[in-house]
PDB file of C-alpha atoms in Angstrom:
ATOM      1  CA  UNK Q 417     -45.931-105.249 -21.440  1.00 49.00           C
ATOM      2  CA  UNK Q 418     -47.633-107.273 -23.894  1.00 59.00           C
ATOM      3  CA  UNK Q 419     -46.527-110.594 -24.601  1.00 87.00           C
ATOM      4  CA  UNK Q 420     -47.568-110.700 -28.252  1.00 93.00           C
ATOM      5  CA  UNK Q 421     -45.769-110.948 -31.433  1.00 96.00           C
ATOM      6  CA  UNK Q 422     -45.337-108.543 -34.211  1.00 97.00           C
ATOM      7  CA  UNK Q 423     -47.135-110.436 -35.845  1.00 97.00           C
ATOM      8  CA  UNK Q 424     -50.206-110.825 -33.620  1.00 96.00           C
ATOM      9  CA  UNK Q 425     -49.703-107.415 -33.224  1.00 95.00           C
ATOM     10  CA  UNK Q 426     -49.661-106.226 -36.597  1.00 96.00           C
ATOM     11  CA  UNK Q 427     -52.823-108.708 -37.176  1.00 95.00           C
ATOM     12  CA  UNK Q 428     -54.602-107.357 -34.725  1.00 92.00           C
ATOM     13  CA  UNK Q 429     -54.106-103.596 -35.800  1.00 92.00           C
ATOM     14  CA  UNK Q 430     -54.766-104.882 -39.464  1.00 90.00           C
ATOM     15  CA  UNK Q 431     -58.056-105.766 -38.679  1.00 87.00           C
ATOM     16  CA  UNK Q 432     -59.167-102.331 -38.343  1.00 88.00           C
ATOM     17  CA  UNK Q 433     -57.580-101.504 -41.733  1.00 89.00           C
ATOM     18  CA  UNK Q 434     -58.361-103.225 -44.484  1.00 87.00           C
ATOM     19  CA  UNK Q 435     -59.702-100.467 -46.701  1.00 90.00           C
ATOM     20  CA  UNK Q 436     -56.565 -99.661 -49.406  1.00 92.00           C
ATOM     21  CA  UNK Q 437     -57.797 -95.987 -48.837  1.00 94.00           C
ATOM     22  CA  UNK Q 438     -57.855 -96.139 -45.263  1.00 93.00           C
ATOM     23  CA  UNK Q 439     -54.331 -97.615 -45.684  1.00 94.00           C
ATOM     24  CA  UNK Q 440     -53.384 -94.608 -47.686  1.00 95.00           C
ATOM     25  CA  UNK Q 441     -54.774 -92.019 -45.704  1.00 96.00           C
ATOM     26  CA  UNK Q 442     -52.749 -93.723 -42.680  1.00 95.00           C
ATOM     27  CA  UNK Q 443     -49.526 -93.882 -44.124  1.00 96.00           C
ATOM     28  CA  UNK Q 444     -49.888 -89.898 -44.191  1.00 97.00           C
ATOM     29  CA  UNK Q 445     -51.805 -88.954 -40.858  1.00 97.00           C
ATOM     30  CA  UNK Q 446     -49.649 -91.381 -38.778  1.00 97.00           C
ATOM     31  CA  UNK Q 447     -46.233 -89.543 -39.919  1.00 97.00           C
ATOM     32  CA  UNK Q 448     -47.937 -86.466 -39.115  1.00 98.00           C
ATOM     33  CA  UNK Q 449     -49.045 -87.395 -35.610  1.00 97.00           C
ATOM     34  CA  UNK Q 450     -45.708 -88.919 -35.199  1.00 98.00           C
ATOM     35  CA  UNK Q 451     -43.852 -85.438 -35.918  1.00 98.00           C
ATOM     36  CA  UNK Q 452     -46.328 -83.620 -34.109  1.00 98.00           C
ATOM     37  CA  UNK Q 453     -45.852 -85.440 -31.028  1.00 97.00           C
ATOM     38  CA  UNK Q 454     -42.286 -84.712 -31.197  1.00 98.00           C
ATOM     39  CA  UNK Q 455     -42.537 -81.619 -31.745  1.00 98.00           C
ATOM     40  CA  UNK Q 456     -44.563 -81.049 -28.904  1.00 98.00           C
ATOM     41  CA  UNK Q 457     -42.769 -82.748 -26.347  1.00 98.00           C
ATOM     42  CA  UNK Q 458     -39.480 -81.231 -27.626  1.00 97.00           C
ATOM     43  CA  UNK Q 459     -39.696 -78.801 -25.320  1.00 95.00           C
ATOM     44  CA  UNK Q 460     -38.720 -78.557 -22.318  1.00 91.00           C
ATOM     45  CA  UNK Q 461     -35.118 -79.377 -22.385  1.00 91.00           C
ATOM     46  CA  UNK Q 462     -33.148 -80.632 -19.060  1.00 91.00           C
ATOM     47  CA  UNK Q 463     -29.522 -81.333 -18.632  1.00 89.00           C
ATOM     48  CA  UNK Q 464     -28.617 -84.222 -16.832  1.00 87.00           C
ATOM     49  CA  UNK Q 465     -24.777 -84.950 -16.562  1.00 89.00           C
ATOM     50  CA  UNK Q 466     -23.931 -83.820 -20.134  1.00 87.00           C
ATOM     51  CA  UNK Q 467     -27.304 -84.849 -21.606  1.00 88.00           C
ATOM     52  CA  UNK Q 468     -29.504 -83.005 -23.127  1.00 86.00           C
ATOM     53  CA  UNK Q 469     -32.828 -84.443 -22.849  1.00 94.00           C
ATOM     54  CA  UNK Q 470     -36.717 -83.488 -23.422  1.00 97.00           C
ATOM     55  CA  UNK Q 471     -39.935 -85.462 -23.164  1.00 97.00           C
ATOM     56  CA  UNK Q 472     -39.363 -85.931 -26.665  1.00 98.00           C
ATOM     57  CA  UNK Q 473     -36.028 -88.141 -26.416  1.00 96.00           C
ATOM     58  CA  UNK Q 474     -37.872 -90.040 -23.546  1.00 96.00           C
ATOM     59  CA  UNK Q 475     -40.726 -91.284 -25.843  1.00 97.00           C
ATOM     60  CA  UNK Q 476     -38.711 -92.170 -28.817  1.00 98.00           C
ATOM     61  CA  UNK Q 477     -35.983 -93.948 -26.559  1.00 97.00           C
ATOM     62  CA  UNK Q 478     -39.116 -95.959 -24.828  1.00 97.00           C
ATOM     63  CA  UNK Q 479     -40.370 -96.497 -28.041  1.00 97.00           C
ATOM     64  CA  UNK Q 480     -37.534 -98.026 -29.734  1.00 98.00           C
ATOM     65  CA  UNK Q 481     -36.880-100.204 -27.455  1.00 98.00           C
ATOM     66  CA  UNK Q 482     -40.352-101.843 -27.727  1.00 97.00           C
ATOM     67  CA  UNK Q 483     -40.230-101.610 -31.308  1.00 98.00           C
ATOM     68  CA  UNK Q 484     -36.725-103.600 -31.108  1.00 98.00           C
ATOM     69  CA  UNK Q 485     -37.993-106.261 -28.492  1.00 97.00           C
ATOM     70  CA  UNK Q 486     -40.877-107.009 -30.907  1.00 97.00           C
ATOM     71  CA  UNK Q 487     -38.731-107.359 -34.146  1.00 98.00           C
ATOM     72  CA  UNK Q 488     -35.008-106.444 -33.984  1.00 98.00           C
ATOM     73  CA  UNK Q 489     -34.806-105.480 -37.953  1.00 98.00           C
ATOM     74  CA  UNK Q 490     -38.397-103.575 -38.204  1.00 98.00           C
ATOM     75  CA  UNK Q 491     -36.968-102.214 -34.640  1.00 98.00           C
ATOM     76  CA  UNK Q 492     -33.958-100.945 -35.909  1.00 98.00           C
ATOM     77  CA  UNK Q 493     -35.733 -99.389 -39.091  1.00 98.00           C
ATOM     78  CA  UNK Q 494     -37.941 -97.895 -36.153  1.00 98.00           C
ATOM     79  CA  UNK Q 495     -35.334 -96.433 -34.761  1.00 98.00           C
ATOM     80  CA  UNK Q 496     -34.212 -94.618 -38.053  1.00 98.00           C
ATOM     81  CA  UNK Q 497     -37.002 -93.312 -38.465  1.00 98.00           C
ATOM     82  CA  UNK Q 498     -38.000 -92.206 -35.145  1.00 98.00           C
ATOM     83  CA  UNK Q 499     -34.474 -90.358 -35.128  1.00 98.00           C
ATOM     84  CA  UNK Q 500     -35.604 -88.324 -38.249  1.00 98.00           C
ATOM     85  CA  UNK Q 501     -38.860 -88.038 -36.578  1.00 98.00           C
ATOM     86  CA  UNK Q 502     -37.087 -86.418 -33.642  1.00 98.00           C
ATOM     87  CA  UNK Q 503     -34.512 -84.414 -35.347  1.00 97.00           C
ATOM     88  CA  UNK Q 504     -36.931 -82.756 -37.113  1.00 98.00           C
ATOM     89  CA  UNK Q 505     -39.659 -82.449 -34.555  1.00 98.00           C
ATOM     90  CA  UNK Q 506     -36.069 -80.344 -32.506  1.00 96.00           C
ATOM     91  CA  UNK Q 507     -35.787 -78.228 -35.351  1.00 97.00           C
ATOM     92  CA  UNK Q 508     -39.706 -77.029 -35.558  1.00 98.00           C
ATOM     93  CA  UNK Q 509     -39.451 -76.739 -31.524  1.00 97.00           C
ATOM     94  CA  UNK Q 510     -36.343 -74.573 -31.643  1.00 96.00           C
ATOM     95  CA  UNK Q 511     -38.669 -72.441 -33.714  1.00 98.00           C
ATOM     96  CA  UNK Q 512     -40.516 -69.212 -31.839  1.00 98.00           C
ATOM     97  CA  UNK Q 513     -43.028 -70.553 -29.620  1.00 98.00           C
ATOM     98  CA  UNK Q 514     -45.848 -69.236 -32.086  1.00 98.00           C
ATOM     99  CA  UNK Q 515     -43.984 -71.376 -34.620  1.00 98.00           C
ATOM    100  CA  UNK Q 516     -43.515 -74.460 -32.209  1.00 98.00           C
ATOM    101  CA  UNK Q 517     -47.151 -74.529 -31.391  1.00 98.00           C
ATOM    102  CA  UNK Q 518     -48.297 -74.058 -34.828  1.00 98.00           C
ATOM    103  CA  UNK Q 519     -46.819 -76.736 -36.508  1.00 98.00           C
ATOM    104  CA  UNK Q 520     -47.372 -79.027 -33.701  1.00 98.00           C
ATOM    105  CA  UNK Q 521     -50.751 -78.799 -33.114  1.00 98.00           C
ATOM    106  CA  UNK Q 522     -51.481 -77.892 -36.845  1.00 98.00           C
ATOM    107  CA  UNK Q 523     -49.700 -81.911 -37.685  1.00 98.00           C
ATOM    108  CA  UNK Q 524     -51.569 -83.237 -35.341  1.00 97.00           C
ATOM    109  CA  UNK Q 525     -54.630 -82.012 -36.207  1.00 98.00           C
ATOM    110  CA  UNK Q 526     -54.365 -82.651 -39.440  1.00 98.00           C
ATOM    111  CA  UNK Q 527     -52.537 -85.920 -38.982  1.00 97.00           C
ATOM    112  CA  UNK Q 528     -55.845 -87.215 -37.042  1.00 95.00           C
ATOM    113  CA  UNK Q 529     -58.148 -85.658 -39.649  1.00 96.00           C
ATOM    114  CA  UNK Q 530     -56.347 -87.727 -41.913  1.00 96.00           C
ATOM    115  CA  UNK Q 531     -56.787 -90.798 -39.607  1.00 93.00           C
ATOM    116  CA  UNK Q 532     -60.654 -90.269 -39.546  1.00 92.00           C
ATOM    117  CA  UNK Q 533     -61.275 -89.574 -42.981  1.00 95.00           C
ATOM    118  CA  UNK Q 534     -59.716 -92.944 -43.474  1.00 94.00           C
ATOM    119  CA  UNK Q 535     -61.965 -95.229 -40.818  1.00 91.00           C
ATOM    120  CA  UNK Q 536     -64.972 -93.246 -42.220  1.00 93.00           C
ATOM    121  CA  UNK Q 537     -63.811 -95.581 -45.195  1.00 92.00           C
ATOM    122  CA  UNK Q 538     -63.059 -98.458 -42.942  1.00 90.00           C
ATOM    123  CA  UNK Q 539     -66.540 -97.681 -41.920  1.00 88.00           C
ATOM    124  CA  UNK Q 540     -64.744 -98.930 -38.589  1.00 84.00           C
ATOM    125  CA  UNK Q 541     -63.636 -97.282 -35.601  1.00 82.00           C
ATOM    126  CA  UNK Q 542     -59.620 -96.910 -34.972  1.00 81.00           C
ATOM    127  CA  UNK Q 543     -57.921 -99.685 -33.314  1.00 80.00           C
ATOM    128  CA  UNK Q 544     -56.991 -97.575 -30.177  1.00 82.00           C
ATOM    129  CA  UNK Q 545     -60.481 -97.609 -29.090  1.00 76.00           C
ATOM    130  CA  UNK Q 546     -60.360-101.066 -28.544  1.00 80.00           C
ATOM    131  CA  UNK Q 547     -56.943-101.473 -27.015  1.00 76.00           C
ATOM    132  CA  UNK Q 548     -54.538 -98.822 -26.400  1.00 82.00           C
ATOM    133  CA  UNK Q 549     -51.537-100.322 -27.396  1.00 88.00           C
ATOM    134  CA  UNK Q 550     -53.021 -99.334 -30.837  1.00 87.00           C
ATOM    135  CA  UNK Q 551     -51.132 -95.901 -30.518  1.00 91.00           C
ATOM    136  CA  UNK Q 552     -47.557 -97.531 -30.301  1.00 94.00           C
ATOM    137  CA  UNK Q 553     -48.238-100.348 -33.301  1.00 95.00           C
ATOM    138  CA  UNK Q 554     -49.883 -97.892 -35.594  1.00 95.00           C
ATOM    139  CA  UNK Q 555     -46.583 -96.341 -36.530  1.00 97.00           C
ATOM    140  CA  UNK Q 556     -44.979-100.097 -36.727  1.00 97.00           C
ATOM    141  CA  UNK Q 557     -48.171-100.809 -39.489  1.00 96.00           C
ATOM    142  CA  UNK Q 558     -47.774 -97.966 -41.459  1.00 97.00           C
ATOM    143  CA  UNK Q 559     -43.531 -99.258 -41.521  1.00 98.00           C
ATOM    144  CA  UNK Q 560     -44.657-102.644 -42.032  1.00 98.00           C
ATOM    145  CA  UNK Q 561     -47.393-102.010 -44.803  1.00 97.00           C
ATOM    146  CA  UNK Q 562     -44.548 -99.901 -46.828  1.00 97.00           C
ATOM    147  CA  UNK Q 563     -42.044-102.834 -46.548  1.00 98.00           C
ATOM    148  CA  UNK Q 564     -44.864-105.578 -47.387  1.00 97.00           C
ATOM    149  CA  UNK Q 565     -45.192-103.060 -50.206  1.00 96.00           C
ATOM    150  CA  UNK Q 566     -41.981-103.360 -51.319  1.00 98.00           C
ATOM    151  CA  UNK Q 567     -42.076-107.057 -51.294  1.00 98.00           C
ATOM    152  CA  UNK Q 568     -39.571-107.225 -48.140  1.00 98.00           C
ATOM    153  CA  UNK Q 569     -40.424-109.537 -45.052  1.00 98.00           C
ATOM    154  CA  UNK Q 570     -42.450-111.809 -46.771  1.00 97.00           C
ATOM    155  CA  UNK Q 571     -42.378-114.487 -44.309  1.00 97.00           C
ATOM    156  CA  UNK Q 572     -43.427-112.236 -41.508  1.00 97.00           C
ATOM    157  CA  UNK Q 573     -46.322-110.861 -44.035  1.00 97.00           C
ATOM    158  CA  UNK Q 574     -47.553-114.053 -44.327  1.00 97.00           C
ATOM    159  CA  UNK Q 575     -47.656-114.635 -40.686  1.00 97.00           C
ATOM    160  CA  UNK Q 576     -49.688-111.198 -40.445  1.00 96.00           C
ATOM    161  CA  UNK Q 577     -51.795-112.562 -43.250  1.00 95.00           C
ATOM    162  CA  UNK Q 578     -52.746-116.190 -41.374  1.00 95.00           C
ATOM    163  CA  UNK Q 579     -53.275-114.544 -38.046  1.00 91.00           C
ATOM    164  CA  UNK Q 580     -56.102-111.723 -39.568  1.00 81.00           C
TER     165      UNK Q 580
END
């Protein structure tokens, strides 16, 4: 596991995304790829004990606590999201199967169509092409961006800010 910061992290990601519109276009595609993963993995479901678990659970739980050992209030807000992310990605996979793979593959899809349309702005390729670990902190930017947005975590903005 990396031993960066959020910061660094963020930085790093940032660098690949300085176009507002790219921005913009990421703080819709990256939701969508988010659910759409979800969704996807939602199924199959296995009992352990009196669990009830599914690739999907796996992922977020794995997820959250990276997101929490990188920055334990951006982690938690993460987590909240990732939860909604979930529940709702269970809901479209308790669908038919039709259904299921229709909105999953339709999000993602679009979600990434989204994501291009923006870099063809950025006139840059995504960040993930560079280093992988791009997939796990693009959620975490699109979090951080709307928080920096709303003029919370200014300290750890400025620390993205120095590092770019």
């Amino acid at each position: 596991m990396s031993n960066k910061t959020v910061a660094e992290h963020l930085a790093q990601y940032g660098d690949y995304h300085r176009d507002r519109r790219n921005i913009m276009t990421h703080l819709v595609g990256i939701p969508m790829i988010v659910i759409a993963i979800l969704t996807l993995l939602s199924r199959p479901e296995f009992s352990v004990a009196y669990l009830l678990l599914t690739p999907a659970n796996l992922v977020v739980f794995a997820a959250v606590i990276f997101y929490i050992r990188l920055d334990i209030k951006l982690g938690l807000l993460m987590t909240v999201l990732l939860w909604l992310c979930l529940s709702l990605g269970r809901d479209i996979a308790a669908m038919s199967t039709l259904a299921w793979l229709s909105w999953g593959i339709g999000l993602f899809i679009v979600g990434w169509i989204f994501q291009f349309i923006g870099h063809y702005y950025e006139g840059r390729k995504p960040a993930f092409v560079d280093d992988i670990i791009g997939l796990a902190i693009g959620p975490l930017f699109v979090v951080a961006e709307v928080v920096f947005m709303l003029g919370l975590r200014p300290e750890l903005k400025r620390q993205v800010e120095r590092q770019r």
